[in-house]
Every structure is written in structure tokens, then in C-alpha cells.
Amino acid sequence: MSSCFLKVQNLRKSYGGLVHVLDGMNFQMEPKERIVVIGPSGSGKSTLLRCIMGLEKIDDGRIEFEGARYIEAQANRRKDNLVDTAVRAKIGMVFQHYTLFPHLTVLGNLVLSPIRARGESRASATERAMQLLKRLGLDNRANAYPGMLSGGQKQRVAIARALLLDPKIMLFDEVTSALDPELVAEVEGLMLELAEQKMSMMIVTHDMWFAKRIATRVIFCADGHIVEDAPPAKIFSDPAEPRTADFLKKVLHVDTVS
Amino acid sequence: MNGYTWDSSVVFSSLPQLMSGLAVTLQLTGICAVIGLVGGFLVCLMAMSRILPLRWIAVIFIELFRCTPALVQIIWIFYCVPFFFGIFMDPFTMAVLALGMNITAFNAEAYRAAIQAIPSSHYDACTALGLSSLKRTIYVILPQAVLLAIPVLLTNTIGLLQQTALVAIVAISDLMYQGKSLATQTYRPIEIYSTVAFIYFILSLPLSQVVGFCEKRLRARLA
């Protein structure tokens, strides 16, 4: 067994055997890579991330993480295909719609999982959470409820909530898509900071300029396949595949990202 | 007014008896409200359960009590339960049973609507955060469901307070029953029934204010 950081092999998923959302996806990822997944809607980008998080049942294929068996397609499994739940704890995910719990304060949202799922003491979890919030400039909102925050603040809190669990890799599923345009920068700024700290990331986004800025590698998906997998400089200026070029032309209205 | 003159002294002289009726009404409301809050949640869990027979029982229960008039339920339980099942209870217990089951059915629906209002992405977030399904239910779903359900639960409880008046028909000495007997004893139905109505109103008004307040608070919190 190769001891690759993240290895996705022959991942397949369909709805009712008709719509093949993932039609045999293969790729490997090294630590500290930042892979941005782009592609038309329905191309399976979000589903790919959700599979890696273990939120979706797959029809075929396997995922290994740090050389360990993590997810494998098995017959007769009701919900997911998790081989090892402990592996999932090393993966953090942030969603499009924040998913902060409205009945808990910002601090309450952050410490919920460390205390209830990991058995950390309230004192220690609170201290770590406050340090993290301070670093993100959100410590003054620790006792606010999510309903009182702006969209950008909500999403930064959601990122903090995932970070507090010390993930080895962070998955970002269109985290700026629901934000007002003027609030996008603060969330992207935080992600760039994480990039500087060498966090391994997989990002699904429609923002090509941001993709170019943060990615070490870009994967272009269409119809459940990986069409092209290249460094950002290459894919945005000189895409090898006509489908990639066509897609970029449509979303950018120009030939290349300058 | 047809030569009828309002006699305030009747109101005052009947107050002690009305108050004893009110005590019964409040007792009945209190006990049934608690039954409804707890029972409603349990029936809701049953109605959403993966175990089909449990779900069927809960759904049949809810629909039976939602789709028949409360007055009919009270009379039916009072006359038919002893006949069909050979169970004999004192009238107050019968009334608690009837009203308690009625509000349980309505509260179960309130809880269910609240749980269904929680976005499915919260379930994904819990998984991503490593919370087991039990912990997810206890720490994420339940508190949100209760918060979301509070306005409807309170509204149902106000409805319960009004509905207790129906038990007068099976000779339970609640506020309405005492009013009825005083009205026939004194031949002053206008004064007596006005007073009875006023007492129900005074009891319900603060409760409905609380509902309005809660809704405003919740809208701010859950925005």
C-alpha cells in the first residue's frame, strides 16, 4: 500500500444508476498541496468533496488517507462506506451555507465538538477557541449568536470551528458562493492565510481569480471525470484540453486570467 | 336593554364559587400542558422513527385527535371508554386523559414541523465535526427544535386553557361548570357568563403576549 497523503481511486457515484455524478475519478494529493476543483455545475465537484468527507454513499472505488484505508465501496452498507471513522476526524470541511448552529454562541459553536465528541475539558477547549478567535480578529464576537453576524463573519467562524479540531486537510465547498460580493474578500483572505501556513486544502469555487491565486494545482472536472489536472499557471494560460479552454472562456468572458 | 339591569352584586357574591371552579380549570390546564410538552415530543419521535409500527401508531394517534372535535373526544372518552374497555376512572382523570391526549397530538405536530425546519446541511456539519447521531440529536437538533417550536407550543397551551371549558359538559366542576350552575341558580346569566368570559380572557392575554415576545426574540436569534 502506497503511503500517499490522499489517494482517490476509481470513485463512482450515481443517483438511481442514471445520473453518474462521479464516473471513475482518480487522483492523488501530497501534503501541503492546495487543489482547486473547477468545472461546470453538475460536474461532480461538490460531490467529490462530500465523498472525501464521508457524507455520501459511493457505488464503487476507494479513498486512502495517509496510507490508511478510509473509504471503500462495499455492498450491503446502508449509509456510508467508512472503513475507519478515526480517519474522518483528520478531515475538516466548510460548507456553502455556514451551517453554524443558531442556538449556540460563536464560542459555543467552536467548543461543541471538542468537548462532546473529543472529550476535551471545557476550560481547555474554551482557551484554544478564544486564542483562535483572537487570531482571526473575532474574539469580540465570541458571545454573539450567529444570527447577529455578517455572512463573512459567519463563514470565518465556520472555518474556525473546523480548524479547532486540528484537521490535516481542509475541504472548502463553495464557501464564498452565498456571500455578498463585498464580504468575499475577508473569507478568501483567511483562506490565503491558511495557505501561507501550509494547510493542505481542497477547494471548490467558481471564483477563477481566487483559484489562480491560492491553488498549487487545479483540477477541471466535467461529467464526473477529471478532464485536466495541472498547475494554475498552465491551466489558466494554456489549457491542454479543449473542454477546459471552452469552460474557462465561458466563465471568464476572456481568453485567460491575467 | 329590554329592561334588564346589570347587577354587580351578583358578580361579587358568585366570585368565591367561580374561584373554586378556576382552581380546577388551572389544575387541569397545568397537568395537561405538562403531559402535552413531554408526550408531544415522544409521539413526535415515534412519528419520525425508522421503526414502521411505532410510526404508524403515532400517526394514527395524531390524526385521530386532530381530526375529531375536542368536545366529541371528551364525551367519547367519558362514555365509551368505560363501556368498551371496562376502565372506570374518576371524572377529573378522564378529563385529563382526554385533554392531555388532544394537546399531545397537536404538540407532536409542532415539534415535527420544527425538526423538519432544521436544514439538512446541519446534519452534514455534525458529521464533519465528528458528532455521533445521538450527540447530534441531543446537542444540535433537540435544542433547535424546542426553540423553533416554542411559539406554536404556547399557542397550543392557550388553546388548551380555553378547551378545558368543554369538560363542564361531563360535570367536572371547572370554571365554566360553576358559571353554568350559578347562572341557573341566580337567574343572572348575563352577569355570570360575562364574568366567566372575562376571567378566561385575563388568563389568556398574558400568555398570548408571551407568544408574541418569543416570536420576536426567536426571529432575531435564528435569522
GROMACS .gro file of C-alpha atoms in nm:
model
  481
    1MET     CA    1   0.000   0.000   0.000
    2SER     CA    2   0.150   0.331  -0.104
    3SER     CA    3   0.165   0.587   0.173
    4CYS     CA    4   0.024   0.874  -0.020
    5PHE     CA    5  -0.142   1.165   0.165
    6LEU     CA    6  -0.477   1.141  -0.012
    7LYS     CA    7  -0.550   0.888  -0.279
    8VAL     CA    8  -0.882   0.869  -0.460
    9GLN     CA    9  -0.926   0.563  -0.677
   10ASN     CA   10  -1.196   0.491  -0.931
   11LEU     CA   11  -1.461   0.683  -0.736
   12ARG     CA   12  -1.809   0.624  -0.874
   13LYS     CA   13  -2.143   0.751  -0.764
   14SER     CA   14  -2.474   0.769  -0.943
   15TYR     CA   15  -2.826   0.858  -0.847
   16GLY     CA   16  -3.057   0.568  -0.926
   17GLY     CA   17  -2.800   0.428  -1.170
   18LEU     CA   18  -2.895   0.700  -1.416
   19VAL     CA   19  -2.708   1.019  -1.340
   20HIS     CA   20  -2.339   0.944  -1.295
   21VAL     CA   21  -2.221   1.226  -1.072
   22LEU     CA   22  -1.879   1.069  -1.027
   23ASP     CA   23  -1.780   0.845  -1.312
   24GLY     CA   24  -1.449   0.693  -1.209
   25MET     CA   25  -1.240   0.969  -1.050
   26ASN     CA   26  -0.871   0.914  -0.982
   27PHE     CA   27  -0.615   1.145  -0.829
   28GLN     CA   28  -0.352   1.167  -0.560
   29MET     CA   29  -0.263   1.454  -0.338
   30GLU     CA   30   0.055   1.534  -0.147
   31PRO     CA   31   0.063   1.713   0.189
   32LYS     CA   32   0.055   2.095   0.171
   33GLU     CA   33  -0.095   2.090  -0.175
   34ARG     CA   34  -0.386   2.322  -0.242
   35ILE     CA   35  -0.607   2.170  -0.506
   36VAL     CA   36  -0.880   2.386  -0.651
   37VAL     CA   37  -1.155   2.192  -0.827
   38ILE     CA   38  -1.335   2.379  -1.103
   39GLY     CA   39  -1.594   2.279  -1.358
   40PRO     CA   40  -1.950   2.335  -1.474
   41SER     CA   41  -2.232   2.274  -1.227
   42GLY     CA   42  -2.326   1.908  -1.214
   43SER     CA   43  -1.969   1.806  -1.288
   44GLY     CA   44  -1.934   1.637  -0.950
   45LYS     CA   45  -1.704   1.887  -0.776
   46SER     CA   46  -1.908   1.919  -0.458
   47THR     CA   47  -1.995   1.550  -0.457
   48LEU     CA   48  -1.625   1.470  -0.472
   49LEU     CA   49  -1.559   1.680  -0.160
   50ARG     CA   50  -1.862   1.532   0.015
   51CYS     CA   51  -1.736   1.182  -0.061
   52ILE     CA   52  -1.395   1.262   0.084
   53MET     CA   53  -1.569   1.392   0.397
   54GLY     CA   54  -1.763   1.065   0.413
   55LEU     CA   55  -2.103   1.230   0.367
   56GLU     CA   56  -2.204   1.035   0.059
   57LYS     CA   57  -2.251   0.671  -0.017
   58ILE     CA   58  -2.036   0.566  -0.312
   59ASP     CA   59  -2.107   0.294  -0.564
   60ASP     CA   60  -1.750   0.197  -0.638
   61GLY     CA   61  -1.394   0.290  -0.561
   62ARG     CA   62  -1.185   0.368  -0.256
   63ILE     CA   63  -1.019   0.652  -0.074
   64GLU     CA   64  -0.700   0.623   0.127
   65PHE     CA   65  -0.573   0.885   0.365
   66GLU     CA   66  -0.214   0.890   0.494
   67GLY     CA   67  -0.174   0.535   0.372
   68ALA     CA   68  -0.471   0.408   0.573
   69ARG     CA   69  -0.786   0.255   0.431
   70TYR     CA   70  -1.054   0.516   0.482
   71ILE     CA   71  -1.349   0.473   0.248
   72GLU     CA   72  -1.425   0.170   0.035
   73ALA     CA   73  -1.734   0.081  -0.165
   74GLN     CA   74  -1.898  -0.219  -0.007
   75ALA     CA   75  -2.220  -0.395  -0.083
   76ASN     CA   76  -2.487  -0.406   0.187
   77ARG     CA   77  -2.383  -0.088   0.360
   78ARG     CA   78  -2.676   0.131   0.445
   79LYS     CA   79  -2.539   0.482   0.472
   80ASP     CA   80  -2.172   0.540   0.415
   81ASN     CA   81  -1.868   0.337   0.323
   82LEU     CA   82  -1.644   0.431   0.610
   83VAL     CA   83  -1.380   0.177   0.691
   84ASP     CA   84  -1.217   0.388   0.960
   85THR     CA   85  -1.405   0.662   1.142
   86ALA     CA   86  -1.085   0.782   1.310
   87VAL     CA   87  -0.954   0.891   0.969
   88ARG     CA   88  -1.254   1.116   0.917
   89ALA     CA   89  -1.162   1.309   1.231
   90LYS     CA   90  -0.849   1.430   1.049
   91ILE     CA   91  -1.055   1.600   0.779
   92GLY     CA   92  -1.227   1.935   0.821
   93MET     CA   93  -1.498   2.075   0.598
   94VAL     CA   94  -1.665   2.413   0.548
   95PHE     CA   95  -1.995   2.442   0.363
   96GLN     CA   96  -2.157   2.700   0.138
   97HIS     CA   97  -2.429   2.793   0.388
   98TYR     CA   98  -2.212   2.834   0.702
   99THR     CA   99  -2.414   2.569   0.898
  100LEU     CA  100  -2.345   2.743   1.227
  101PHE     CA  101  -2.583   2.622   1.495
  102PRO     CA  102  -2.812   2.918   1.572
  103HIS     CA  103  -2.889   2.816   1.931
  104LEU     CA  104  -2.523   2.834   2.030
  105THR     CA  105  -2.296   3.137   2.056
  106VAL     CA  106  -1.985   3.166   1.839
  107LEU     CA  107  -1.781   3.019   2.123
  108GLY     CA  108  -2.045   2.751   2.182
  109ASN     CA  109  -2.026   2.651   1.815
  110LEU     CA  110  -1.648   2.623   1.834
  111VAL     CA  111  -1.620   2.416   2.151
  112LEU     CA  112  -1.918   2.184   2.087
  113SER     CA  113  -1.728   1.914   1.905
  114PRO     CA  114  -1.401   1.930   2.105
  115ILE     CA  115  -1.600   1.885   2.426
  116ARG     CA  116  -1.879   1.650   2.317
  117ALA     CA  117  -1.705   1.441   2.052
  118ARG     CA  118  -1.341   1.452   2.163
  119GLY     CA  119  -1.383   1.467   2.538
  120GLU     CA  120  -1.168   1.777   2.583
  121SER     CA  121  -1.228   1.975   2.903
  122ARG     CA  122  -1.442   2.286   2.869
  123ALA     CA  123  -1.164   2.504   3.009
  124SER     CA  124  -0.905   2.382   2.762
  125ALA     CA  125  -1.140   2.393   2.462
  126THR     CA  126  -1.253   2.744   2.555
  127GLU     CA  127  -0.895   2.864   2.588
  128ARG     CA  128  -0.796   2.723   2.250
  129ALA     CA  129  -1.112   2.862   2.090
  130MET     CA  130  -1.051   3.210   2.229
  131GLN     CA  131  -0.691   3.206   2.105
  132LEU     CA  132  -0.805   3.107   1.759
  133LEU     CA  133  -1.085   3.368   1.754
  134LYS     CA  134  -0.833   3.631   1.862
  135ARG     CA  135  -0.602   3.534   1.579
  136LEU     CA  136  -0.892   3.576   1.335
  137GLY     CA  137  -0.998   3.905   1.493
  138LEU     CA  138  -1.327   3.756   1.603
  139ASP     CA  139  -1.270   3.738   1.979
  140ASN     CA  140  -1.505   4.032   2.039
  141ARG     CA  141  -1.786   3.827   1.885
  142ALA     CA  142  -1.730   3.515   2.094
  143ASN     CA  143  -2.055   3.557   2.286
  144ALA     CA  144  -2.263   3.670   1.988
  145TYR     CA  145  -2.517   3.439   1.830
  146PRO     CA  146  -2.470   3.353   1.461
  147GLY     CA  147  -2.787   3.549   1.375
  148MET     CA  148  -2.607   3.867   1.481
  149LEU     CA  149  -2.308   3.817   1.248
  150SER     CA  150  -2.248   3.919   0.888
  151GLY     CA  151  -2.217   3.646   0.627
  152GLY     CA  152  -1.841   3.691   0.612
  153GLN     CA  153  -1.807   3.665   0.988
  154LYS     CA  154  -2.031   3.356   0.990
  155GLN     CA  155  -1.815   3.184   0.734
  156ARG     CA  156  -1.494   3.275   0.918
  157VAL     CA  157  -1.644   3.132   1.237
  158ALA     CA  158  -1.736   2.816   1.045
  159ILE     CA  159  -1.374   2.789   0.928
  160ALA     CA  160  -1.252   2.845   1.285
  161ARG     CA  161  -1.491   2.573   1.408
  162ALA     CA  162  -1.334   2.326   1.166
  163LEU     CA  163  -0.977   2.441   1.243
  164LEU     CA  164  -1.020   2.393   1.617
  165LEU     CA  165  -1.033   2.018   1.553
  166ASP     CA  166  -0.676   2.029   1.410
  167PRO     CA  167  -0.756   1.881   1.070
  168LYS     CA  168  -0.477   1.754   0.845
  169ILE     CA  169  -0.671   1.873   0.542
  170MET     CA  170  -0.947   2.127   0.493
  171LEU     CA  171  -1.225   2.093   0.236
  172PHE     CA  172  -1.397   2.412   0.122
  173ASP     CA  173  -1.722   2.364  -0.069
  174GLU     CA  174  -1.811   2.690  -0.246
  175VAL     CA  175  -1.764   2.879   0.078
  176THR     CA  176  -1.798   3.224  -0.077
  177SER     CA  177  -2.088   3.150  -0.312
  178ALA     CA  178  -2.358   3.259  -0.065
  179LEU     CA  179  -2.176   3.578   0.037
  180ASP     CA  180  -2.241   3.933  -0.072
  181PRO     CA  181  -1.956   4.037  -0.305
  182GLU     CA  182  -1.808   4.285  -0.057
  183LEU     CA  183  -1.779   4.011   0.208
  184VAL     CA  184  -1.594   3.760  -0.012
  185ALA     CA  185  -1.252   3.917   0.049
  186GLU     CA  186  -1.241   3.857   0.425
  187VAL     CA  187  -1.315   3.487   0.381
  188GLU     CA  188  -1.071   3.445   0.092
  189GLY     CA  189  -0.816   3.640   0.294
  190LEU     CA  190  -0.844   3.390   0.577
  191MET     CA  191  -0.802   3.102   0.332
  192LEU     CA  192  -0.488   3.265   0.190
  193GLU     CA  193  -0.353   3.293   0.545
  194LEU     CA  194  -0.411   2.921   0.591
  195ALA     CA  195  -0.229   2.866   0.262
  196GLU     CA  196   0.069   3.056   0.396
  197GLN     CA  197   0.067   2.828   0.699
  198LYS     CA  198   0.092   2.533   0.459
  199MET     CA  199  -0.251   2.387   0.532
  200SER     CA  200  -0.346   2.113   0.286
  201MET     CA  201  -0.666   2.215   0.114
  202MET     CA  202  -0.919   2.113  -0.145
  203ILE     CA  203  -1.134   2.398  -0.265
  204VAL     CA  204  -1.439   2.402  -0.487
  205THR     CA  205  -1.501   2.753  -0.616
  206HIS     CA  206  -1.643   2.948  -0.907
  207ASP     CA  207  -1.403   3.234  -0.847
  208MET     CA  208  -1.126   3.177  -1.106
  209TRP     CA  209  -0.913   3.468  -0.991
  210PHE     CA  210  -0.910   3.331  -0.639
  211ALA     CA  211  -0.841   2.983  -0.776
  212LYS     CA  212  -0.539   3.113  -0.961
  213ARG     CA  213  -0.414   3.290  -0.652
  214ILE     CA  214  -0.447   3.012  -0.398
  215ALA     CA  215  -0.404   2.690  -0.596
  216THR     CA  216  -0.089   2.485  -0.627
  217ARG     CA  217  -0.284   2.263  -0.862
  218VAL     CA  218  -0.613   2.292  -1.048
  219ILE     CA  219  -0.841   2.006  -1.138
  220PHE     CA  220  -1.102   2.062  -1.407
  221CYS     CA  221  -1.399   1.825  -1.383
  222ALA     CA  222  -1.677   1.762  -1.629
  223ASP     CA  223  -1.944   1.490  -1.632
  224GLY     CA  224  -1.794   1.317  -1.331
  225HIS     CA  225  -1.447   1.286  -1.486
  226ILE     CA  226  -1.124   1.470  -1.428
  227VAL     CA  227  -1.060   1.631  -1.766
  228GLU     CA  228  -0.744   1.820  -1.681
  229ASP     CA  229  -0.512   1.834  -1.382
  230ALA     CA  230  -0.240   2.098  -1.399
  231PRO     CA  231  -0.071   2.384  -1.212
  232PRO     CA  232  -0.276   2.708  -1.220
  233ALA     CA  233  -0.027   2.893  -1.440
  234LYS     CA  234  -0.059   2.624  -1.702
  235ILE     CA  235  -0.432   2.560  -1.692
  236PHE     CA  236  -0.537   2.924  -1.696
  237SER     CA  237  -0.298   3.040  -1.966
  238ASP     CA  238  -0.255   2.734  -2.181
  239PRO     CA  239  -0.515   2.464  -2.109
  240ALA     CA  240  -0.430   2.134  -2.279
  241GLU     CA  241  -0.789   2.017  -2.323
  242PRO     CA  242  -1.038   2.193  -2.549
  243ARG     CA  243  -1.314   2.140  -2.289
  244THR     CA  244  -1.111   2.323  -2.027
  245ALA     CA  245  -1.046   2.610  -2.264
  246ASP     CA  246  -1.412   2.625  -2.356
  247PHE     CA  247  -1.521   2.632  -1.991
  248LEU     CA  248  -1.270   2.899  -1.893
  249LYS     CA  249  -1.373   3.111  -2.186
  250LYS     CA  250  -1.736   3.093  -2.075
  251VAL     CA  251  -1.677   3.175  -1.709
  252LEU     CA  252  -1.417   3.443  -1.767
  253HIS     CA  253  -1.555   3.606  -2.083
  254VAL     CA  254  -1.192   3.648  -2.182
  255ASP     CA  255  -0.928   3.408  -2.301
  256THR     CA  256  -0.710   3.383  -1.994
  257VAL     CA  257  -0.685   3.506  -1.639
  258SER     CA  258  -0.428   3.777  -1.634
  259MET     CA  259  -8.159   4.669   2.714
  260ASN     CA  260  -8.506   4.509   2.735
  261GLY     CA  261  -8.548   4.631   3.089
  262TYR     CA  262  -8.262   4.411   3.214
  263THR     CA  263  -8.045   4.592   3.467
  264TRP     CA  264  -7.689   4.488   3.534
  265ASP     CA  265  -7.643   4.377   3.895
  266SER     CA  266  -7.279   4.394   4.003
  267SER     CA  267  -7.353   4.242   4.342
  268VAL     CA  268  -7.422   3.909   4.168
  269VAL     CA  269  -7.070   3.915   4.031
  270PHE     CA  270  -6.916   3.964   4.373
  271SER     CA  271  -7.135   3.715   4.553
  272SER     CA  272  -7.057   3.445   4.295
  273LEU     CA  273  -6.685   3.508   4.294
  274PRO     CA  274  -6.592   3.251   4.563
  275GLN     CA  275  -6.767   2.973   4.373
  276LEU     CA  276  -6.618   3.087   4.042
  277MET     CA  277  -6.273   3.090   4.202
  278SER     CA  278  -6.312   2.731   4.317
  279GLY     CA  279  -6.401   2.648   3.956
  280LEU     CA  280  -6.100   2.843   3.836
  281ALA     CA  281  -5.874   2.633   4.061
  282VAL     CA  282  -5.998   2.320   3.884
  283THR     CA  283  -5.952   2.482   3.543
  284LEU     CA  284  -5.592   2.583   3.624
  285GLN     CA  285  -5.513   2.241   3.764
  286LEU     CA  286  -5.650   2.075   3.453
  287THR     CA  287  -5.459   2.314   3.226
  288GLY     CA  288  -5.134   2.274   3.417
  289ILE     CA  289  -5.136   1.895   3.425
  290CYS     CA  290  -5.238   1.863   3.059
  291ALA     CA  291  -4.983   2.123   2.947
  292VAL     CA  292  -4.701   1.918   3.103
  293ILE     CA  293  -4.840   1.597   2.951
  294GLY     CA  294  -4.855   1.772   2.615
  295LEU     CA  295  -4.499   1.909   2.627
  296VAL     CA  296  -4.341   1.575   2.717
  297GLY     CA  297  -4.586   1.342   2.543
  298GLY     CA  298  -4.585   1.554   2.229
  299PHE     CA  299  -4.210   1.518   2.194
  300LEU     CA  300  -4.223   1.142   2.249
  301VAL     CA  301  -4.504   1.097   1.998
  302CYS     CA  302  -4.312   1.317   1.753
  303LEU     CA  303  -4.004   1.095   1.790
  304MET     CA  304  -4.226   0.792   1.729
  305ALA     CA  305  -4.383   0.955   1.424
  306MET     CA  306  -4.035   1.018   1.279
  307SER     CA  307  -3.896   0.683   1.384
  308ARG     CA  308  -3.744   0.437   1.140
  309ILE     CA  309  -3.942   0.157   1.305
  310LEU     CA  310  -4.259   0.139   1.097
  311PRO     CA  311  -4.509   0.003   1.355
  312LEU     CA  312  -4.407   0.278   1.600
  313ARG     CA  313  -4.455   0.534   1.328
  314TRP     CA  314  -4.798   0.400   1.235
  315ILE     CA  315  -4.918   0.405   1.596
  316ALA     CA  316  -4.802   0.765   1.636
  317VAL     CA  317  -4.953   0.882   1.308
  318ILE     CA  318  -5.289   0.714   1.381
  319PHE     CA  319  -5.289   0.869   1.727
  320ILE     CA  320  -5.210   1.216   1.593
  321GLU     CA  321  -5.468   1.201   1.315
  322LEU     CA  322  -5.745   1.061   1.541
  323PHE     CA  323  -5.709   1.351   1.782
  324ARG     CA  324  -5.655   1.618   1.520
  325CYS     CA  325  -5.949   1.513   1.304
  326THR     CA  326  -6.225   1.488   1.564
  327PRO     CA  327  -6.369   1.775   1.772
  328ALA     CA  328  -6.229   1.803   2.125
  329LEU     CA  329  -6.583   1.806   2.262
  330VAL     CA  330  -6.657   1.474   2.094
  331GLN     CA  331  -6.328   1.332   2.228
  332ILE     CA  332  -6.418   1.428   2.584
  333ILE     CA  333  -6.769   1.285   2.562
  334TRP     CA  334  -6.647   0.972   2.385
  335ILE     CA  335  -6.379   0.901   2.642
  336PHE     CA  336  -6.623   0.973   2.923
  337TYR     CA  337  -6.896   0.740   2.800
  338CYS     CA  338  -6.732   0.491   2.568
  339VAL     CA  339  -6.401   0.406   2.737
  340PRO     CA  340  -6.576   0.252   3.042
  341PHE     CA  341  -6.813   0.069   2.806
  342PHE     CA  342  -6.555  -0.067   2.559
  343PHE     CA  343  -6.256  -0.124   2.783
  344GLY     CA  344  -6.417  -0.168   3.124
  345ILE     CA  345  -6.190   0.108   3.263
  346PHE     CA  346  -6.354   0.326   3.530
  347MET     CA  347  -6.182   0.642   3.647
  348ASP     CA  348  -6.292   0.949   3.831
  349PRO     CA  349  -6.421   1.227   3.604
  350PHE     CA  350  -6.115   1.451   3.659
  351THR     CA  351  -5.875   1.176   3.545
  352MET     CA  352  -6.098   1.116   3.243
  353ALA     CA  353  -6.081   1.484   3.157
  354VAL     CA  354  -5.701   1.490   3.200
  355LEU     CA  355  -5.678   1.188   2.971
  356ALA     CA  356  -5.894   1.343   2.700
  357LEU     CA  357  -5.741   1.690   2.702
  358GLY     CA  358  -5.390   1.555   2.757
  359MET     CA  359  -5.407   1.327   2.456
  360ASN     CA  360  -5.557   1.604   2.246
  361ILE     CA  361  -5.277   1.851   2.317
  362THR     CA  362  -5.017   1.575   2.285
  363ALA     CA  363  -5.130   1.518   1.927
  364PHE     CA  364  -5.114   1.887   1.839
  365ASN     CA  365  -4.779   1.940   2.013
  366ALA     CA  366  -4.632   1.638   1.833
  367GLU     CA  367  -4.707   1.814   1.506
  368ALA     CA  368  -4.548   2.135   1.635
  369TYR     CA  369  -4.230   1.950   1.726
  370ARG     CA  370  -4.226   1.766   1.395
  371ALA     CA  371  -4.261   2.086   1.193
  372ALA     CA  372  -3.976   2.237   1.397
  373ILE     CA  373  -3.743   1.941   1.341
  374GLN     CA  374  -3.819   1.945   0.970
  375ALA     CA  375  -3.738   2.317   0.958
  376ILE     CA  376  -3.376   2.244   1.055
  377PRO     CA  377  -3.173   2.245   0.732
  378SER     CA  378  -3.025   1.911   0.628
  379SER     CA  379  -2.684   2.078   0.599
  380HIS     CA  380  -2.674   2.086   0.981
  381TYR     CA  381  -2.671   1.706   0.978
  382ASP     CA  382  -2.373   1.713   0.738
  383ALA     CA  383  -2.197   1.968   0.957
  384CYS     CA  384  -2.242   1.742   1.260
  385THR     CA  385  -2.091   1.451   1.069
  386ALA     CA  386  -1.799   1.667   0.958
  387LEU     CA  387  -1.750   1.772   1.321
  388GLY     CA  388  -1.744   1.409   1.433
  389LEU     CA  389  -2.065   1.418   1.638
  390SER     CA  390  -2.242   1.082   1.665
  391SER     CA  391  -2.612   1.068   1.576
  392LEU     CA  392  -2.707   1.054   1.945
  393LYS     CA  393  -2.495   1.358   2.030
  394ARG     CA  394  -2.624   1.534   1.721
  395THR     CA  395  -2.982   1.480   1.842
  396ILE     CA  396  -2.909   1.595   2.197
  397TYR     CA  397  -2.686   1.896   2.132
  398VAL     CA  398  -2.789   2.024   1.789
  399ILE     CA  399  -3.132   1.902   1.677
  400LEU     CA  400  -3.332   1.895   2.002
  401PRO     CA  401  -3.240   2.243   2.130
  402GLN     CA  402  -3.312   2.397   1.791
  403ALA     CA  403  -3.642   2.208   1.761
  404VAL     CA  404  -3.760   2.326   2.104
  405LEU     CA  405  -3.663   2.686   2.026
  406LEU     CA  406  -3.841   2.677   1.691
  407ALA     CA  407  -4.148   2.507   1.839
  408ILE     CA  408  -4.196   2.739   2.139
  409PRO     CA  409  -4.442   2.983   1.976
  410VAL     CA  410  -4.667   2.703   1.849
  411LEU     CA  411  -4.642   2.511   2.179
  412LEU     CA  412  -4.751   2.823   2.368
  413THR     CA  413  -5.036   2.883   2.125
  414ASN     CA  414  -5.149   2.524   2.174
  415THR     CA  415  -5.135   2.575   2.551
  416ILE     CA  416  -5.358   2.883   2.529
  417GLY     CA  417  -5.596   2.672   2.322
  418LEU     CA  418  -5.584   2.408   2.595
  419LEU     CA  419  -5.683   2.662   2.858
  420GLN     CA  420  -5.991   2.755   2.653
  421GLN     CA  421  -6.071   2.392   2.577
  422THR     CA  422  -6.087   2.296   2.943
  423ALA     CA  423  -6.426   2.474   2.941
  424LEU     CA  424  -6.557   2.179   2.742
  425VAL     CA  425  -6.525   1.942   3.038
  426ALA     CA  426  -6.814   2.124   3.209
  427ILE     CA  427  -7.039   1.912   2.992
  428VAL     CA  428  -6.930   1.597   3.176
  429ALA     CA  429  -6.996   1.755   3.515
  430ILE     CA  430  -6.643   1.846   3.619
  431SER     CA  431  -6.666   2.150   3.846
  432ASP     CA  432  -6.436   2.377   3.649
  433LEU     CA  433  -6.484   2.749   3.591
  434MET     CA  434  -6.738   2.701   3.313
  435TYR     CA  435  -6.936   2.444   3.513
  436GLN     CA  436  -6.955   2.668   3.817
  437GLY     CA  437  -7.063   2.955   3.593
  438LYS     CA  438  -7.337   2.741   3.442
  439SER     CA  439  -7.477   2.631   3.777
  440LEU     CA  440  -7.455   2.984   3.921
  441ALA     CA  441  -7.636   3.120   3.617
  442THR     CA  442  -7.927   2.884   3.670
  443GLN     CA  443  -7.930   2.931   4.047
  444THR     CA  444  -7.929   3.312   4.040
  445TYR     CA  445  -8.116   3.370   3.714
  446ARG     CA  446  -7.839   3.620   3.625
  447PRO     CA  447  -7.671   3.455   3.320
  448ILE     CA  448  -7.561   3.789   3.174
  449GLU     CA  449  -7.351   3.888   3.474
  450ILE     CA  450  -7.219   3.540   3.541
  451TYR     CA  451  -7.121   3.446   3.185
  452SER     CA  452  -6.963   3.789   3.129
  453THR     CA  453  -6.752   3.738   3.440
  454VAL     CA  454  -6.655   3.386   3.329
  455ALA     CA  455  -6.554   3.515   2.985
  456PHE     CA  456  -6.357   3.798   3.146
  457ILE     CA  457  -6.164   3.552   3.367
  458TYR     CA  458  -6.068   3.332   3.067
  459PHE     CA  459  -5.962   3.643   2.878
  460ILE     CA  460  -5.749   3.777   3.163
  461LEU     CA  461  -5.575   3.441   3.194
  462SER     CA  462  -5.505   3.402   2.824
  463LEU     CA  463  -5.398   3.755   2.739
  464PRO     CA  464  -5.057   3.748   2.911
  465LEU     CA  465  -4.987   3.408   2.758
  466SER     CA  466  -5.054   3.534   2.408
  467GLN     CA  467  -4.832   3.836   2.478
  468VAL     CA  468  -4.556   3.594   2.574
  469VAL     CA  469  -4.603   3.417   2.240
  470GLY     CA  470  -4.556   3.744   2.052
  471PHE     CA  471  -4.246   3.826   2.256
  472CYS     CA  472  -4.098   3.481   2.198
  473GLU     CA  473  -4.156   3.500   1.824
  474LYS     CA  474  -3.977   3.833   1.803
  475ARG     CA  475  -3.683   3.704   2.006
  476LEU     CA  476  -3.661   3.387   1.802
  477ARG     CA  477  -3.668   3.568   1.471
  478ALA     CA  478  -3.371   3.774   1.587
  479ARG     CA  479  -3.186   3.469   1.717
  480LEU     CA  480  -3.245   3.229   1.432
  481ALA     CA  481  -3.202   3.477   1.146
   0.00000   0.00000   0.00000
